[in-house]
Amino acid sequence: MSQFFSGVGVIFALEMRQRVRGLAWYILLGVFVVLIAIVTVLLSLTLSAVSDVDGNQNAGAQIFSTIIYFVLLLGTLVAPALSGNSINGDRDAGTLATTQITLVSTWQIIIGKFLAAWTIALAFLAASVPFLLYATLAGGLAFDTIVVSILVLAFELGVVAAIGVGLSGIINRGLFSIVLTYLVVAALSVGTLITFGLGALASQVEVTHTDSYMIYDDAGNSTGKCEEPSVYTENQPQFDRFWGVLVANPYVLLADAVPTHYDRNGNPTDLFGSIKYGERMSQLPVNTHPVTNECVATPSPLTSGQDPAPRALIDSTTPGWFVGILIHLVLAAAALVGAWARLRTPAGRLTKGSRIA
Amino acid sequence: MNTSQTLVGGIVVDGVARSFGDVHAVRNASLNAAPGTVTALIGPNGSGKTTLMLMLASLLRPDAGTIRIAGFDPITETAQVRAQLGWMPDVLGSWSALTVRTTLELTGRMYRMDKQAAAARASALITLIGLEPLADRPTRVLSRGQKQKLSMARALVHDPAVLLLDEPASGLDPVARIELRQLVRRVAAEGKTVLISSHVLAELDEMADTAVYLNNGVTASAESIALTKTTMRSWRIKSPNGPALAEALVAAGIPAANITADRNELLVPVEGEDAASSLLARLVASGVPISTFAPAVGELEHTFLDLSKADTP
């Protein structure tokens, strides 16, 4: 086992030296830091004046969650470019075969390259640490939020790195594997939202409203009598049928996984909680026969058409993040196993036009 | 290397075939390269040399036939083969951002050397191939010839018993070629098996002990090679007295039509080595001054051209 990891270590060291050297890399990291700095400053200016219902400053939680999302966005934009030609790039440079004929095994090559790609992506997370620290100092931030959000973000960067490295082993042309990695990231980040929205729109259901209104006199006082109930129908999208698609979305997954903290009114204190609230709300089935009756003394929130408080809703609905994590794990593993199958030597079948060395 | 390894060592290839779809790159290759010798693998472009090399290097699985590298089967005993095998590919790849030294050190560690051993080996190899001035420069600054040296050093990192060199001399200047030849001879003298593929035959003539001819994916049999020894072959004869030489040749029974002039030399077809020595004896006996008497084409080139001719209908 230790021999396995020492081989992985050699490939890892090789990748880090080969890929991370050079001015371009530091410029990229510098641009990234500048972007995060801008976002942090702007957020601080807008949010610092805002305090919650309890009078607490919780700008820190808002800034922190936004920075994490920003790192996820930029990380998933950069990682495919850095990992998406990790293997076929070596093949083009003529350095893959000379590695394969050593005592380093195919799995050691793939795992070593994956760990290097992941580490490079994590450098972007590391570069954002000063800003995350600043957000922590701004207050209102819970420890579990910090830990879970960073862990999930690191995991997601690993998934993108694995898909990039895997596809670079499966596809011969570096350009194609990079583009395909981007498409996978886009499918997860944007495609899931589109599927969710279009699916819900395509599966509309007829909703029959029954509304009864109080009769008021000319002076505007209640007469205590009710109008005849008016009945009308409309179509509404069924989001609850497609909410499952959202769990594969990295942004939703992140929000869903992070423990939410609330203010006194039961409203989430950070962006994660707000997105989680939206996701969980979509789990509610459409009420096909809503009744509005002003003449009933205290309308319950569920029949009045009002949404329940975020906290009550989040607590009563199903978390889906672990399913999303499982889906992402399967995707990452499939990409890496696919690359392994293509890279095994002595090679049996070769795809057309491919060159082994 | 001990005796038992020597007995099973070297390269033994028997009836190996490999096709890519409907392209039969190697149809039937058999060869035997013994430890301590340099064997040339000769064939025209597209004859299957590199495919055969890749199979020997344990990168490609043969469709049929058996291969033994230092006694091990590349398919079932891949790790043992790789521990014994050094391969210099025809593609000159290098990790462009790494220095020459780091490249060799990391390659050593890929062969499970520890850090100190890999560093020591890297230094020794840098001295051996003469890249000391560039040892700590990134490999991207190397010239083609220097990259070739680095590639050779990389193949030697783990002191392999079997060395496969695919077109090692292409693009080398004359000095570098001589250095390469000396290095190859030295490696063979240490008891290692060396197989060199090339289509530059003149240099192989000087380096190789034996040769294997590959054409259209088939290795030439010993009989067909023996046959080429007796076919007509041009000899280059030079004399300060040209007209006297031509007269003497005709007198020796060579038809005047067969004698061609090439600059101030004459090219004469002769059938085999024995016929050549008797011709020389007659020329000397006739009193014509002779300054050059040599085959116009190298031994390998002659055999190669002859076999190619026999194969193409």
XYZ file of C-alpha atoms in Angstrom:
670
model
C 0.000 0.000 0.000
C 2.752 2.456 0.894
C 4.424 1.506 -2.370
C 1.226 2.453 -4.176
C 1.189 5.875 -2.549
C 4.869 6.497 -3.138
C 4.225 5.951 -6.866
C 1.236 8.299 -6.660
C 3.501 10.761 -4.864
C 6.058 10.745 -7.675
C 3.377 11.446 -10.288
C 1.885 14.111 -8.044
C 5.266 15.802 -7.580
C 5.885 15.621 -11.312
C 2.512 17.167 -12.143
C 2.889 19.964 -9.622
C 6.339 20.850 -10.919
C 5.339 20.590 -14.542
C 2.048 22.476 -14.349
C 2.290 24.976 -11.528
C 5.526 26.612 -12.532
C 5.522 29.751 -14.510
C 4.313 33.288 -14.401
C 0.965 32.596 -16.090
C -0.144 30.499 -13.160
C 0.570 33.253 -10.637
C -1.110 35.865 -12.812
C -4.213 33.676 -12.943
C -4.199 33.327 -9.177
C -3.636 37.090 -8.842
C -6.611 37.908 -11.077
C -8.689 35.524 -9.007
C -7.682 37.229 -5.757
C -8.467 40.660 -7.214
C -11.948 39.478 -8.261
C -12.689 38.098 -4.807
C -11.387 41.305 -3.236
C -13.766 43.357 -5.370
C -16.697 41.139 -4.459
C -15.811 41.280 -0.764
C -15.503 45.060 -0.724
C -18.775 45.562 -2.572
C -20.598 43.123 -0.304
C -19.186 44.770 2.795
C -20.334 48.206 1.626
C -23.861 47.008 0.893
C -24.357 44.699 3.831
C -22.571 46.392 6.688
C -25.427 48.795 7.282
C -27.974 46.005 7.403
C -28.792 44.361 10.688
C -31.307 41.619 11.313
C -34.530 41.808 13.318
C -32.637 41.163 16.533
C -30.343 44.072 15.800
C -27.400 41.738 15.216
C -24.883 42.391 12.523
C -24.830 39.240 10.438
C -23.142 40.686 7.398
C -20.335 38.171 7.980
C -22.583 35.208 7.172
C -23.822 36.861 3.986
C -20.321 37.822 2.845
C -18.920 34.428 3.693
C -21.578 32.481 1.802
C -21.264 34.748 -1.228
C -17.484 34.360 -1.310
C -17.843 30.578 -1.105
C -20.222 30.661 -4.069
C -17.854 32.913 -5.948
C -14.969 30.530 -5.341
C -17.163 27.644 -6.492
C -18.063 29.564 -9.651
C -14.491 30.556 -10.521
C -13.096 27.213 -9.401
C -15.420 25.270 -11.676
C -14.544 27.691 -14.480
C -10.793 27.296 -14.037
C -10.480 23.646 -13.015
C -11.560 22.144 -16.385
C -8.924 24.185 -18.211
C -6.231 23.094 -15.782
C -7.173 19.416 -15.608
C -8.919 18.790 -18.929
C -5.753 17.918 -20.883
C -3.786 16.364 -18.093
C -3.433 12.975 -19.798
C -3.894 13.618 -23.515
C -1.598 16.627 -23.166
C 1.127 14.289 -21.942
C 0.412 11.971 -24.830
C 0.841 14.860 -27.273
C 4.071 15.890 -25.572
C 5.357 12.320 -25.775
C 5.752 11.969 -22.022
C 2.882 9.604 -21.273
C 4.385 6.431 -22.716
C 7.744 7.032 -21.071
C 5.893 7.164 -17.759
C 3.824 4.096 -18.565
C 6.850 1.893 -19.210
C 8.215 2.556 -15.732
C 7.097 0.631 -12.657
C 4.404 3.234 -12.025
C 1.000 1.627 -12.595
C -1.928 3.037 -14.556
C -3.892 3.724 -11.376
C -0.919 5.499 -9.837
C -0.693 7.755 -12.887
C -4.404 8.557 -12.820
C -4.681 9.059 -9.060
C -1.496 11.138 -8.997
C -2.762 13.360 -11.792
C -6.189 13.654 -10.176
C -4.714 14.656 -6.812
C -2.503 17.226 -8.514
C -5.440 18.695 -10.440
C -7.491 18.789 -7.251
C -4.691 20.470 -5.329
C -4.318 23.080 -8.052
C -8.051 23.790 -7.870
C -7.845 23.976 -4.078
C -5.183 26.658 -4.441
C -8.034 28.935 -5.488
C -9.849 28.115 -2.279
C -6.632 28.770 -0.339
C -6.237 32.122 -2.086
C -9.691 33.132 -0.845
C -8.880 32.319 2.796
C -7.980 35.913 3.754
C -11.379 37.066 2.555
C -13.157 34.212 4.295
C -11.308 35.169 7.492
C -12.420 38.747 7.040
C -16.017 37.534 6.692
C -15.622 35.451 9.835
C -14.472 38.511 11.728
C -17.453 40.502 10.444
C -19.588 38.358 12.720
C -22.787 36.380 12.620
C -21.115 33.296 11.289
C -21.524 29.817 12.762
C -18.677 27.343 12.979
C -20.593 24.502 11.326
C -21.408 26.752 8.376
C -17.696 27.413 7.833
C -16.650 23.764 8.086
C -19.422 22.214 6.008
C -19.394 24.821 3.259
C -15.605 24.573 2.823
C -15.729 20.776 2.819
C -18.490 20.684 0.198
C -16.707 23.302 -1.909
C -13.467 21.298 -1.764
C -15.403 18.165 -2.683
C -17.009 19.866 -5.680
C -13.646 21.130 -6.939
C -12.412 17.534 -6.609
C -15.334 16.273 -8.678
C -14.546 18.727 -11.472
C -10.841 17.824 -11.300
C -11.656 14.106 -11.495
C -13.992 14.591 -14.449
C -11.362 16.703 -16.207
C -8.549 14.209 -15.652
C -10.818 11.270 -16.515
C -12.072 12.779 -19.761
C -8.527 13.749 -20.727
C -7.672 10.071 -20.534
C -10.751 8.930 -22.438
C -10.637 11.502 -25.250
C -7.558 11.846 -27.438
C -7.815 15.511 -28.363
C -7.023 17.930 -25.567
C -9.385 20.588 -26.848
C -12.336 18.186 -26.949
C -11.778 16.857 -23.477
C -11.532 20.368 -22.037
C -14.714 21.443 -23.820
C -16.511 18.287 -22.728
C -15.459 18.906 -19.122
C -16.914 22.386 -19.400
C -20.119 20.930 -20.811
C -20.391 18.536 -17.879
C -19.884 21.411 -15.451
C -22.462 23.459 -17.378
C -24.911 20.550 -17.384
C -24.633 20.259 -13.618
C -24.657 23.988 -12.861
C -27.087 25.318 -15.469
C -28.575 22.235 -17.117
C -30.135 21.051 -13.881
C -31.828 24.443 -13.419
C -33.148 24.392 -16.975
C -34.411 20.837 -16.594
C -36.037 21.787 -13.330
C -37.757 24.835 -14.800
C -38.791 23.366 -18.137
C -39.880 20.087 -16.571
C -42.080 21.856 -14.105
C -43.576 24.044 -16.839
C -44.256 21.048 -19.039
C -46.085 19.221 -16.274
C -48.601 21.842 -15.330
C -51.617 20.941 -13.301
C -55.035 22.570 -13.202
C -55.663 24.433 -9.974
C -59.197 25.313 -8.925
C -59.414 28.367 -6.703
C -62.434 28.965 -4.543
C -62.392 32.518 -3.196
C -64.982 34.029 -0.891
C -64.695 37.708 -0.002
C -66.316 39.726 2.711
C -68.936 42.215 1.644
C -68.088 45.760 2.684
C -70.451 48.698 2.817
C -69.813 52.008 1.128
C -67.978 53.359 4.163
C -65.594 50.462 3.967
C -66.874 48.637 7.038
C -67.400 44.927 7.087
C -71.002 43.865 6.802
C -70.274 40.407 8.233
C -71.660 38.790 5.114
C -69.838 36.875 2.495
C -70.056 36.992 -1.246
C -70.932 33.851 -3.129
C -67.657 31.932 -3.600
C -66.081 32.667 -6.954
C -64.510 29.655 -8.627
C -61.866 29.863 -11.323
C -59.146 27.608 -12.647
C -55.577 28.161 -13.788
C -52.533 26.027 -14.631
C -49.565 25.868 -12.311
C -46.159 24.221 -12.803
C -45.444 21.231 -10.608
C -42.003 21.980 -9.213
C -42.289 19.181 -6.674
C -41.992 16.613 -9.468
C -38.588 17.941 -10.525
C -36.953 19.182 -7.355
C -34.831 16.019 -7.363
C -32.939 17.362 -10.390
C -31.745 20.254 -8.257
C -29.797 18.060 -5.854
C -27.264 17.388 -8.623
C -26.658 21.128 -8.935
C -23.435 22.004 -7.092
C -24.741 25.337 -5.873
C -28.000 23.876 -4.550
C -26.163 20.881 -3.151
C -23.829 23.199 -1.257
C -26.728 25.228 0.113
C -28.661 22.124 1.047
C -25.742 20.553 2.892
C -24.760 23.557 5.004
C -26.611 23.737 8.361
C -28.833 26.792 8.264
C -29.015 29.372 11.030
C -32.046 31.609 11.456
C -32.907 34.923 12.958
C -35.767 35.314 15.428
C -38.365 35.326 12.661
C -37.107 32.029 11.268
C -35.390 33.586 8.256
C -32.012 32.231 7.150
C -29.037 34.451 7.901
C -26.961 33.619 4.826
C -27.171 32.988 1.099
C -26.942 29.223 1.619
C -30.102 29.304 3.707
C -31.975 31.448 1.195
C -31.143 29.070 -1.651
C -31.960 26.092 0.530
C -35.321 27.668 1.302
C -36.066 28.070 -2.393
C -35.070 24.485 -3.113
C -37.116 23.102 -0.246
C -40.139 25.183 -1.198
C -40.149 23.521 -4.577
C -40.731 20.215 -2.803
C -44.230 21.263 -1.750
C -46.909 19.737 -3.935
C -49.271 22.144 -5.644
C -52.490 22.631 -3.734
C -54.991 21.916 -6.516
C -58.028 23.196 -4.571
C -57.027 26.252 -2.601
C -59.788 27.958 -0.705
C -59.634 31.600 0.313
C -62.310 32.677 2.692
C -62.119 36.101 4.301
C -65.103 35.337 6.449
C -63.311 32.645 8.417
C -61.796 34.229 11.481
C -58.158 33.172 11.444
C -57.076 31.751 8.148
C -54.386 29.125 8.555
C -51.253 29.878 6.563
C -51.623 26.756 4.448
C -55.109 27.539 3.210
C -54.538 31.237 2.831
C -51.955 30.658 0.155
C -49.222 32.247 2.259
C -45.911 30.473 2.506
C -44.913 29.080 5.876
C -41.864 30.605 7.579
C -38.548 29.417 6.079
C -37.466 27.635 9.238
C -40.687 25.618 9.530
C -40.542 24.740 5.849
C -36.876 23.722 5.845
C -37.367 21.603 8.943
C -40.359 19.811 7.442
C -38.893 19.004 4.007
C -36.370 16.469 2.752
C -32.644 17.198 2.450
C -31.199 15.944 -0.851
C -27.538 16.894 -0.695
C -26.235 13.399 0.013
C -27.966 12.106 -3.106
C -26.263 14.907 -5.048
C -22.909 14.033 -3.525
C -23.470 10.392 -4.466
C -24.310 11.374 -8.060
C -21.168 13.505 -8.272
C -19.045 10.743 -6.771
C -20.356 8.289 -9.366
C -19.628 10.747 -12.199
C -16.085 11.378 -10.944
C -15.371 7.694 -10.404
C -16.783 6.760 -13.817
C -14.510 9.307 -15.509
C -11.435 8.008 -13.699
C -12.281 4.346 -14.325
C -12.893 5.172 -17.994
C -9.464 6.762 -18.219
C -7.922 3.739 -16.534
C -9.546 1.414 -19.060
C -8.154 3.493 -21.910
C -4.670 3.764 -20.445
C -4.110 0.168 -19.439
C -0.969 -1.357 -20.884
C -0.124 -3.575 -22.654
C -2.956 -2.037 -24.636
C -5.447 -4.277 -26.337
C -7.939 -2.464 -28.510
C -7.075 1.033 -29.584
C -9.566 3.529 -30.890
C -9.125 4.669 -34.437
C -6.390 7.166 -35.069
C -5.027 6.970 -31.560
C -1.368 6.739 -30.943
C -0.091 4.837 -28.010
C 3.251 6.555 -27.635
C 24.352 -10.416 -14.319
C 24.614 -14.030 -13.251
C 24.689 -17.069 -15.485
C 21.088 -18.172 -15.146
C 19.874 -14.706 -16.158
C 22.186 -14.742 -19.111
C 20.719 -18.018 -20.263
C 17.150 -16.779 -20.242
C 18.017 -13.153 -20.921
C 17.842 -11.072 -24.032
C 14.882 -10.687 -26.313
C 13.072 -13.684 -27.754
C 10.203 -12.991 -30.116
C 8.271 -15.775 -31.782
C 5.572 -15.370 -34.401
C 4.284 -12.046 -33.128
C 1.447 -10.326 -34.995
C -0.533 -7.198 -34.344
C -3.151 -5.435 -36.428
C -5.064 -2.205 -35.974
C -8.466 -2.823 -37.477
C -7.733 -3.982 -40.992
C -4.177 -2.628 -40.987
C -1.771 -5.479 -40.318
C 1.160 -3.570 -38.852
C 3.104 -6.665 -37.812
C 2.201 -9.983 -39.441
C 4.802 -12.438 -38.346
C 7.869 -11.250 -36.480
C 10.441 -13.552 -34.913
C 13.801 -12.527 -33.584
C 16.399 -13.445 -31.066
C 18.681 -10.871 -29.474
C 21.304 -12.260 -27.132
C 22.760 -10.511 -24.067
C 25.982 -8.672 -24.829
C 25.085 -8.015 -28.438
C 23.688 -5.136 -30.415
C 20.938 -6.160 -32.801
C 19.709 -3.868 -35.530
C 16.032 -3.882 -36.443
C 15.915 -2.742 -40.035
C 12.986 -1.957 -42.229
C 11.538 0.772 -44.412
C 9.119 3.361 -43.048
C 5.811 1.731 -42.221
C 7.270 -1.752 -42.031
C 6.074 -2.222 -38.454
C 9.291 -1.413 -36.593
C 7.705 0.926 -34.094
C 4.695 -1.352 -33.570
C 7.054 -4.221 -32.829
C 9.064 -1.985 -30.505
C 5.887 -0.975 -28.642
C 5.010 -4.624 -28.145
C 8.507 -5.323 -26.848
C 8.206 -2.286 -24.563
C 5.098 -3.839 -22.927
C 2.869 -1.006 -24.131
C 0.987 -2.907 -26.811
C -0.546 -6.353 -26.632
C 0.281 -8.683 -29.518
C -2.629 -10.438 -31.250
C -0.575 -13.602 -31.602
C 2.848 -14.978 -30.777
C 5.049 -14.796 -27.713
C 7.581 -12.289 -26.417
C 10.187 -12.802 -23.712
C 12.166 -9.883 -22.349
C 14.953 -11.048 -20.027
C 12.899 -14.211 -19.641
C 9.626 -12.486 -18.726
C 6.363 -12.224 -20.611
C 5.315 -8.555 -21.068
C 1.631 -9.480 -20.870
C 1.577 -11.569 -17.712
C 4.747 -10.334 -16.009
C 4.584 -6.676 -16.996
C 6.261 -5.320 -13.855
C 9.208 -7.736 -14.092
C 9.684 -6.850 -17.741
C 9.599 -3.128 -17.015
C 12.157 -3.488 -14.237
C 14.543 -5.001 -16.805
C 13.689 -2.844 -19.776
C 14.903 0.531 -20.959
C 13.057 2.124 -23.868
C 13.961 5.153 -25.899
C 10.933 6.043 -28.024
C 11.045 7.582 -31.472
C 9.010 10.509 -30.125
C 11.250 12.811 -28.147
C 9.092 13.916 -25.254
C 10.320 15.678 -22.169
C 8.701 17.465 -19.252
C 9.411 20.941 -20.500
C 9.348 22.739 -17.151
C 11.594 20.244 -15.382
C 15.364 20.380 -15.364
C 17.462 17.605 -16.851
C 18.434 16.518 -13.357
C 14.878 16.494 -12.014
C 13.686 14.568 -15.047
C 16.200 11.815 -14.370
C 15.575 11.850 -10.623
C 11.830 11.535 -10.999
C 12.265 8.799 -13.595
C 14.469 6.955 -11.109
C 11.801 7.284 -8.454
C 9.259 5.872 -10.897
C 11.469 2.790 -10.806
C 11.086 2.747 -7.014
C 14.526 4.097 -6.218
C 14.705 6.134 -3.031
C 15.549 9.826 -3.265
C 19.279 9.496 -2.592
C 19.726 6.635 -5.040
C 17.751 8.485 -7.726
C 19.794 11.659 -7.218
C 23.084 9.764 -7.385
C 21.997 7.901 -10.493
C 20.872 11.147 -12.155
C 24.290 12.738 -11.547
C 26.105 9.687 -12.888
C 23.982 9.622 -16.046
C 24.387 13.347 -16.661
C 28.141 12.807 -16.640
C 27.841 9.702 -18.811
C 25.889 11.453 -21.561
C 27.777 14.725 -21.206
C 24.924 17.078 -20.308
C 26.646 18.612 -17.248
C 26.435 22.218 -18.501
C 22.670 21.840 -18.970
C 21.929 19.697 -15.927
C 20.003 22.395 -14.108
C 18.315 23.998 -17.088
C 14.713 23.165 -17.994
C 14.495 20.550 -20.724
C 12.635 22.919 -23.037
C 15.917 24.689 -23.832
C 17.536 21.468 -25.084
C 18.295 20.986 -28.755
C 17.081 17.917 -30.578
C 20.382 16.131 -30.100
C 20.473 17.014 -26.411
C 16.931 15.756 -25.962
C 18.020 12.547 -27.601
C 20.804 12.207 -25.066
C 18.372 12.874 -22.248
C 16.011 10.272 -23.645
C 18.878 7.790 -23.762
C 19.813 8.607 -20.171
C 16.214 8.145 -19.094
C 16.171 4.708 -20.671
C 19.276 3.807 -18.669
C 18.091 5.137 -15.289
C 17.334 1.758 -13.709
C 20.316 -0.012 -15.297
C 18.133 -2.244 -17.464
C 19.278 -5.585 -18.850
C 17.492 -4.976 -22.147
C 17.595 -1.726 -24.061
C 15.216 -0.814 -26.898
C 16.278 2.179 -28.965
C 13.792 3.421 -31.555
C 15.530 5.602 -34.166
C 18.115 6.871 -31.680
C 20.385 8.523 -34.228
C 17.919 10.475 -36.333
C 18.796 14.130 -36.281
C 22.137 13.682 -34.565
C 25.251 15.422 -35.823
C 28.288 13.255 -36.696
C 30.013 13.834 -33.362
C 26.887 12.894 -31.446
C 26.487 9.799 -33.616
C 29.962 8.621 -32.749
C 29.250 9.255 -29.067
C 26.022 7.314 -29.357
C 27.812 4.451 -31.051
C 30.421 4.318 -28.305
C 27.758 4.434 -25.632
C 25.780 1.627 -27.244
C 28.880 -0.521 -27.629
C 29.791 0.101 -23.990
C 26.314 -0.852 -22.804
C 26.473 -4.063 -24.839
C 29.940 -4.814 -23.492
C 28.407 -4.730 -19.989
C 26.347 -7.763 -21.039
C 23.128 -5.983 -21.864
C 20.911 -6.743 -24.809
C 20.485 -3.841 -27.197
C 17.928 -3.686 -29.993
C 18.160 -0.655 -32.264
C 15.645 0.208 -34.917
C 16.602 2.545 -37.669
C 16.429 3.135 -41.355
C 19.777 4.913 -41.423
C 21.741 1.827 -42.273
C 25.284 3.138 -42.559
C 25.513 3.882 -38.852
C 23.947 0.577 -37.855
C 26.603 -1.186 -39.911
C 29.195 0.139 -37.498
C 27.208 -0.500 -34.343
C 25.311 -3.722 -34.729
C 26.535 -7.293 -34.376
C 23.531 -8.809 -36.082
C 20.507 -7.541 -37.880
C 16.833 -8.398 -38.140
C 15.045 -7.306 -41.277
C 11.409 -6.346 -41.076
C 9.401 -5.722 -44.213
C 5.618 -5.448 -44.442
C 5.442 -6.684 -40.884
C 7.359 -9.890 -41.549
C 10.897 -10.599 -40.380
C 13.166 -12.063 -43.011
C 14.165 -15.669 -42.494
C 17.791 -16.702 -42.058
C 17.709 -18.457 -45.429
C 16.595 -15.427 -47.369
C 19.308 -13.376 -45.662
C 21.927 -16.012 -46.578
C 20.674 -15.827 -50.150
C 21.413 -12.116 -50.374
C 25.090 -12.814 -49.590
C 25.464 -14.343 -53.048
C 23.500 -11.811 -55.063
C 25.140 -9.186 -57.238
C 26.421 -6.253 -55.299
C 28.237 -3.148 -56.425
C 31.873 -2.681 -55.454
C 33.615 0.620 -55.586
C 37.089 0.489 -57.129
C 39.430 3.415 -57.464
C 42.756 3.654 -59.184
C 45.098 6.593 -59.942
C 45.153 5.132 -63.428
C 41.500 4.943 -64.467
C 41.757 3.670 -68.056
C 44.170 0.913 -67.001
C 41.681 -0.169 -64.312
C 38.831 -0.376 -66.833
C 41.000 -2.474 -69.169
C 42.014 -4.804 -66.362
C 38.372 -5.250 -65.318
C 37.336 -6.236 -68.818
C 40.307 -8.573 -68.948
C 39.097 -10.105 -65.679
C 35.900 -11.087 -67.442
C 33.533 -8.267 -66.458
C 31.448 -7.017 -69.393
C 32.257 -3.381 -70.189
C 28.525 -2.577 -70.209
C 28.291 -3.483 -66.499
C 30.998 -1.055 -65.447
C 29.730 2.377 -64.477
C 31.818 5.390 -63.704
C 30.981 7.362 -60.586
C 33.141 10.486 -60.256
C 36.666 9.110 -60.512
C 35.721 5.657 -59.305
C 34.265 2.656 -61.055
C 31.257 0.690 -59.845
C 31.391 -2.993 -60.671
C 28.794 -5.680 -59.889
C 30.320 -8.600 -58.044
C 28.607 -11.770 -56.856
C 29.451 -12.243 -53.207
C 32.545 -11.858 -51.035
C 34.507 -14.737 -52.610
C 34.109 -13.350 -56.098
C 35.259 -9.958 -54.794
C 38.471 -11.281 -53.295
C 39.376 -13.217 -56.419
C 38.685 -10.101 -58.526
C 40.993 -8.062 -56.298
C 43.686 -10.716 -56.609
C 43.479 -10.598 -60.409
C 43.601 -6.805 -60.502
C 46.637 -6.701 -58.273
C 48.281 -9.426 -60.328
C 47.686 -7.407 -63.495
C 49.748 -4.590 -62.000
C 47.017 -1.878 -61.894
C 47.476 0.405 -58.863
C 44.398 0.119 -56.615
C 43.652 2.717 -53.921
C 40.055 1.771 -53.020
C 38.314 -1.560 -53.174
C 35.143 -1.684 -51.108
C 31.436 -2.490 -51.277
C 29.568 0.507 -52.684
C 26.716 -0.033 -50.212
C 26.973 -1.280 -46.643
C 26.317 -4.854 -45.720
C 23.017 -4.030 -44.042
C 21.903 -1.750 -46.849
C 22.652 -4.375 -49.448
C 20.713 -7.049 -47.583
C 17.909 -4.625 -46.871
C 17.570 -3.488 -50.480
C 17.815 -7.031 -51.723
C 15.105 -8.274 -49.364
C 12.859 -5.337 -50.211
C 13.240 -6.180 -53.891
C 12.386 -9.823 -53.270
C 9.259 -8.832 -51.352
C 7.808 -6.411 -53.848
C 6.490 -8.324 -56.848
